[in-house]
Short mmCIF file of N, CA and C in Angstrom, two decimals:
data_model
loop_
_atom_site.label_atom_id
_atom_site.label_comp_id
_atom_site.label_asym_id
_atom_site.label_seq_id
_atom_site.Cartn_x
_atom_site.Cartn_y
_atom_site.Cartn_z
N UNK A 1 0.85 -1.18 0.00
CA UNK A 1 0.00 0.00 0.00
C UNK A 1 0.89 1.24 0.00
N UNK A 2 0.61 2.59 -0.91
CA UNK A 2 1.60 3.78 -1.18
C UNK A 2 1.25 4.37 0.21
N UNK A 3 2.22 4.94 0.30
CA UNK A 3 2.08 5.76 1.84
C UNK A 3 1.91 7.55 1.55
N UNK A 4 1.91 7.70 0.09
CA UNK A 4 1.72 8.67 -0.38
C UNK A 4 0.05 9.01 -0.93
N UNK A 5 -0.20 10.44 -0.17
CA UNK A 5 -1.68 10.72 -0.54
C UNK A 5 -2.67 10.70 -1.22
N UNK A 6 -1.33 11.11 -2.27
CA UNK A 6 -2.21 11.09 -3.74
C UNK A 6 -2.41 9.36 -4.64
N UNK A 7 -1.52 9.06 -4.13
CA UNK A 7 -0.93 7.53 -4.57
C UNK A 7 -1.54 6.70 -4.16
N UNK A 8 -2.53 7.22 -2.83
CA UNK A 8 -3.59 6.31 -2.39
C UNK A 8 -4.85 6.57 -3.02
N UNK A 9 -4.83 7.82 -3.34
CA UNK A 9 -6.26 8.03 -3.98
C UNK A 9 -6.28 7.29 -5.13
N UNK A 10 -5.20 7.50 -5.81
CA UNK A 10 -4.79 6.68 -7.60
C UNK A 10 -5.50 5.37 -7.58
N UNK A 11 -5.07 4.59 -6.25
CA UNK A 11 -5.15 3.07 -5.97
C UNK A 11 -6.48 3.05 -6.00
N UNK A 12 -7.29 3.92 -5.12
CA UNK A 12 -8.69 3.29 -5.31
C UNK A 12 -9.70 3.97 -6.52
N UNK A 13 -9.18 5.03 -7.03
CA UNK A 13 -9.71 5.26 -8.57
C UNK A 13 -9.69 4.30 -9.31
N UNK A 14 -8.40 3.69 -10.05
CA UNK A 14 -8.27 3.08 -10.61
C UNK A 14 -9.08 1.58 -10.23
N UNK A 15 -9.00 1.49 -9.05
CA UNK A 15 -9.76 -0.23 -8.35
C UNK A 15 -11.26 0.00 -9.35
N UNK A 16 -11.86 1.32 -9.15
CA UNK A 16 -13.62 1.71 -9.09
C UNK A 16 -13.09 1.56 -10.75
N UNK A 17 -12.52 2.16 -11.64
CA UNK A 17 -12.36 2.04 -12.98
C UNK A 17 -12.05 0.84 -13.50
N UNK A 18 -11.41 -0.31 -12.69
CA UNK A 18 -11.27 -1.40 -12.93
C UNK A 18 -12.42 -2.15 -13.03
N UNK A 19 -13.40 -2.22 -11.67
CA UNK A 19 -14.39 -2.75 -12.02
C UNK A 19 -15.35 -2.36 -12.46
N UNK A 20 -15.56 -1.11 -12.98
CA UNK A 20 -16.56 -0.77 -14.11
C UNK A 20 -16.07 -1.21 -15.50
N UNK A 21 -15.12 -1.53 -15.81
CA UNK A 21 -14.81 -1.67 -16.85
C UNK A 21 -14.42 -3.34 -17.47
N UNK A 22 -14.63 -4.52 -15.85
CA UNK A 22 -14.93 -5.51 -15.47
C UNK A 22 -16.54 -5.78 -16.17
N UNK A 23 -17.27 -5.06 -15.15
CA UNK A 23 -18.69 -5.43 -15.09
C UNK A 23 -19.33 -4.71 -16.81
N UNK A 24 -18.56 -3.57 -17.40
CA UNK A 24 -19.31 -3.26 -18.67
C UNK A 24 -18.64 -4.71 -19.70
N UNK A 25 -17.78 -4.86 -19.73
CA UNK A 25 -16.98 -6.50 -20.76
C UNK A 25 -18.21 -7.74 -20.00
N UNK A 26 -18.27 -7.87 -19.01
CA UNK A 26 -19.00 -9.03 -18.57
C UNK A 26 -20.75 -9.30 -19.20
N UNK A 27 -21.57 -7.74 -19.01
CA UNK A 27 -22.61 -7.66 -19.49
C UNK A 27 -22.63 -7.47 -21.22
N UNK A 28 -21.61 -7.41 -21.80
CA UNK A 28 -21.41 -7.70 -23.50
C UNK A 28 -21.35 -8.68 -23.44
N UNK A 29 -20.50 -9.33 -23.04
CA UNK A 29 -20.18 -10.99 -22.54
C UNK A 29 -21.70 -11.95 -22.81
N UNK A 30 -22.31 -11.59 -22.05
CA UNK A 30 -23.56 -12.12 -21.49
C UNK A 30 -24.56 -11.66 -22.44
N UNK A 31 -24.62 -10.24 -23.02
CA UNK A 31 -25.68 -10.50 -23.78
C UNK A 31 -25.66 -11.10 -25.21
N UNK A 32 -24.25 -11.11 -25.35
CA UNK A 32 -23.76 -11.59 -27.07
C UNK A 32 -23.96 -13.35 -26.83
N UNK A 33 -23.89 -13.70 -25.62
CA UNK A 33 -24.05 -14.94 -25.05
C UNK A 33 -25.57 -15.44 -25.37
N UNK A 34 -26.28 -14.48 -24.91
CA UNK A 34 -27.92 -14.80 -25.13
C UNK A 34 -28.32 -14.45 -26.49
N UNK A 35 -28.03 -13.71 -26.92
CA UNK A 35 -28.37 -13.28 -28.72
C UNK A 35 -28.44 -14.53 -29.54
N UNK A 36 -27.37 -15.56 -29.17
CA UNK A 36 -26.87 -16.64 -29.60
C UNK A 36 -27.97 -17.28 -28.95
N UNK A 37 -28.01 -17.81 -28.16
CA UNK A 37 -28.68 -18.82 -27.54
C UNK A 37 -30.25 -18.24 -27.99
N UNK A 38 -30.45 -17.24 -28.15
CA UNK A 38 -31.77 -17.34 -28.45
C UNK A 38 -32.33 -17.25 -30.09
N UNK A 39 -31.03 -17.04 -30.27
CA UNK A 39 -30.97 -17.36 -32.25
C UNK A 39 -31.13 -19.02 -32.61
N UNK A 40 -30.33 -19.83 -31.39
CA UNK A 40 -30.01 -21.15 -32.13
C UNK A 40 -31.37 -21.68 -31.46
N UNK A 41 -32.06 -20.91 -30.47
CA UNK A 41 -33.73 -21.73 -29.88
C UNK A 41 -34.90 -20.98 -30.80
N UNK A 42 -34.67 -20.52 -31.83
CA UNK A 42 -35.37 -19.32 -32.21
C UNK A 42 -36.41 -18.97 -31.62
N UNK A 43 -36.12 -18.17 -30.67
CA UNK A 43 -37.08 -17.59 -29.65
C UNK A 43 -37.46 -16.35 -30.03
N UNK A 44 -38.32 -16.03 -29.70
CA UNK A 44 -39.23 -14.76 -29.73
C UNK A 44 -39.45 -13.61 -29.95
N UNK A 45 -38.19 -13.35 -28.89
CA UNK A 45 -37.62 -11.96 -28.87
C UNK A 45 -35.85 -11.83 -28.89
N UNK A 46 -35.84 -12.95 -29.96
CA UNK A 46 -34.23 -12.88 -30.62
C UNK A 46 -34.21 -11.59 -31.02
N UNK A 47 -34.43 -10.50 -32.17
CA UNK A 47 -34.37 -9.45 -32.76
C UNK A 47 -33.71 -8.57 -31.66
N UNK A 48 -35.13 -8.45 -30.36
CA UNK A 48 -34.23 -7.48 -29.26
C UNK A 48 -32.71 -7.69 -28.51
N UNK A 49 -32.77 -9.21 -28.79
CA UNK A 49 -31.49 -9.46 -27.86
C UNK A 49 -30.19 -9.32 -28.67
N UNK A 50 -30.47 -9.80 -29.98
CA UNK A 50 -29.27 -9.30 -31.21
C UNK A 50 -28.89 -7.65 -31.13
N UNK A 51 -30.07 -6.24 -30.57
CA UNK A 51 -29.74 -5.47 -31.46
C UNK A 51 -29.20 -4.80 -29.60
N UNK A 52 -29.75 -5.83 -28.57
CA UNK A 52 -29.06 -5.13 -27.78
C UNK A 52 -27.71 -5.29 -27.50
N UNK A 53 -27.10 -7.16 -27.60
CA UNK A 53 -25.80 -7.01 -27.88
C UNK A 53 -24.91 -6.66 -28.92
N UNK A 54 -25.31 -5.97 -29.87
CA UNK A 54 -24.97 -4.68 -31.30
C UNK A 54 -24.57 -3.68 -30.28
N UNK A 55 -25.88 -3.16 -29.72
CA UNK A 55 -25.58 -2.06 -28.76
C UNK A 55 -24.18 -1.98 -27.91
N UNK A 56 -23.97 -2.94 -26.91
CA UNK A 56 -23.32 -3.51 -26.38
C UNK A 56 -21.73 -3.44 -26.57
N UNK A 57 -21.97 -4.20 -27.86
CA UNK A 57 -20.80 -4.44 -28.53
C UNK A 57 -20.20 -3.27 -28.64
N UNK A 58 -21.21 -2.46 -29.13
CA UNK A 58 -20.18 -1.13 -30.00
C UNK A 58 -19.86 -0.17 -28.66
N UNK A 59 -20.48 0.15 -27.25
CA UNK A 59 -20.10 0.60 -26.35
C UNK A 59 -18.65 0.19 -26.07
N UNK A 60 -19.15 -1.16 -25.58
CA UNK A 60 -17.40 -1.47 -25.09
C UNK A 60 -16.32 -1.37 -26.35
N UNK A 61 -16.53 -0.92 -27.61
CA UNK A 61 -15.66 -1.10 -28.28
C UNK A 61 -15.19 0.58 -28.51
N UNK A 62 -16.02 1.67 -27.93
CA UNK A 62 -15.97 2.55 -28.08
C UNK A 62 -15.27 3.31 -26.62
N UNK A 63 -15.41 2.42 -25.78
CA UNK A 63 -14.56 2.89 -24.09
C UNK A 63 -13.08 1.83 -24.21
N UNK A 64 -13.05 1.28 -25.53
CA UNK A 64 -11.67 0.77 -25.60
C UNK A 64 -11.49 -0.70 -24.54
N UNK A 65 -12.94 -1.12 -24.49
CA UNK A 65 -12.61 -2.20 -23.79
C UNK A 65 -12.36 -3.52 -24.49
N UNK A 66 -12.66 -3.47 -25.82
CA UNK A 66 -12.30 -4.55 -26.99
C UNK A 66 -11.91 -3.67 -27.97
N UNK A 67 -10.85 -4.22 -28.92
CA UNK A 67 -10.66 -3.96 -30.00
C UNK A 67 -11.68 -3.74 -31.09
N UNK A 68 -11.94 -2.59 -32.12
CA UNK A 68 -12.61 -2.01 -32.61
C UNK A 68 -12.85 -3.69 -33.82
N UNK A 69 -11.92 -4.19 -33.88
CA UNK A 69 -11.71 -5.57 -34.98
C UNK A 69 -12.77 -6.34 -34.35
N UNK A 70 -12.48 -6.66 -33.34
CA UNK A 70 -12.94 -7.67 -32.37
C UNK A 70 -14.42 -7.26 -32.38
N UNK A 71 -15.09 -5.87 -32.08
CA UNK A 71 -16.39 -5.90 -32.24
C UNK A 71 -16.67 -5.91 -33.53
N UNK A 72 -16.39 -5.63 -34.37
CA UNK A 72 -16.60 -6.12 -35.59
C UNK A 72 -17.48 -7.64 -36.19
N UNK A 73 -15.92 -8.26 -35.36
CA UNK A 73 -16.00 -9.49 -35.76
C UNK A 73 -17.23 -10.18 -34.87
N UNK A 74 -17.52 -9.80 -33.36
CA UNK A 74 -18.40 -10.31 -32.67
C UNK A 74 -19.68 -9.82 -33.44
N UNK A 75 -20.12 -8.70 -34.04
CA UNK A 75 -21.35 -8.47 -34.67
C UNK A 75 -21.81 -9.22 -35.74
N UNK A 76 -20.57 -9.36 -36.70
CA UNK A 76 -20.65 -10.33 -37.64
C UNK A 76 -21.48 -11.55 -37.36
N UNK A 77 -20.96 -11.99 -36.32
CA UNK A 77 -21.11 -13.29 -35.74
C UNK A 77 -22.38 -13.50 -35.20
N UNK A 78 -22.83 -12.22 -34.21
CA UNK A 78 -24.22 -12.38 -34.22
C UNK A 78 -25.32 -12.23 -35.39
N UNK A 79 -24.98 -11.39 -36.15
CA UNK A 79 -25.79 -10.96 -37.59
C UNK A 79 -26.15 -12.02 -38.02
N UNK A 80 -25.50 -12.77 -38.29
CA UNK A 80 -24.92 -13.24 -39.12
C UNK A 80 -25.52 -15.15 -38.60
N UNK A 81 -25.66 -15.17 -37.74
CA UNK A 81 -26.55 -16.52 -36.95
C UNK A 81 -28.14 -16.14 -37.38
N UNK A 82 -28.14 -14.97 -37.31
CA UNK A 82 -29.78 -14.15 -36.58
C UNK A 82 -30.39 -14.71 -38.35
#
C-alpha cells in the first residue's frame, strides 16, 4: 500500500475504474451470449437481444474495452446466426 496521498487516492480510482470496466466487458459478454442462444432456440424476442448485444458491442468497443476488430468481428457473428 503507497504511503503517499495522492498515490492512495490513484489506488482506489483506478480499483472503481477497474471494475466498471470488469462489469461493462462481462454484461457484452452475457448479452452476445444470449443473442446466440436465443438465435439457435429461435425464440421470440431474438431481434431485441441481437440489437441489444450490437448495442453492447459497440459501447465497449468505443470505451476501448475490446478492439474495434474484435467488435466487428463479434457483430458479424451475431448478424450473421440471426
Amino acid at each position: 500500500m503507497p504511503n503517499i496521498k495522492s498515490a492512495i487516492k490513484r489506488v482506489t480510482t483506478s480499483q472503481k475504474a477497474s471494475d466498471a470496466n470488469i462489469s461493462q466487458k462481462n454484461d457484452m459478454r452475457t448479452a452476445v451470449k444470449n443473442a446466440k442462444t436465443a438465435i439457435q432456440n429461435n425464440a421470440d424476442n431474438k431481434q431485441e437481444l441481437v440489437t441489444l448485444a450490437v448495442k453492447k458491442i459497440d459501447k465497449a468497443a468505443k470505451n476501448n474495452l475490446i478492439h474495434a476488430n474484435k467488435a466487428g468481428r463479434l457483430k458479424s457473428q451475431v448478424m450473421r446466426s440471426n
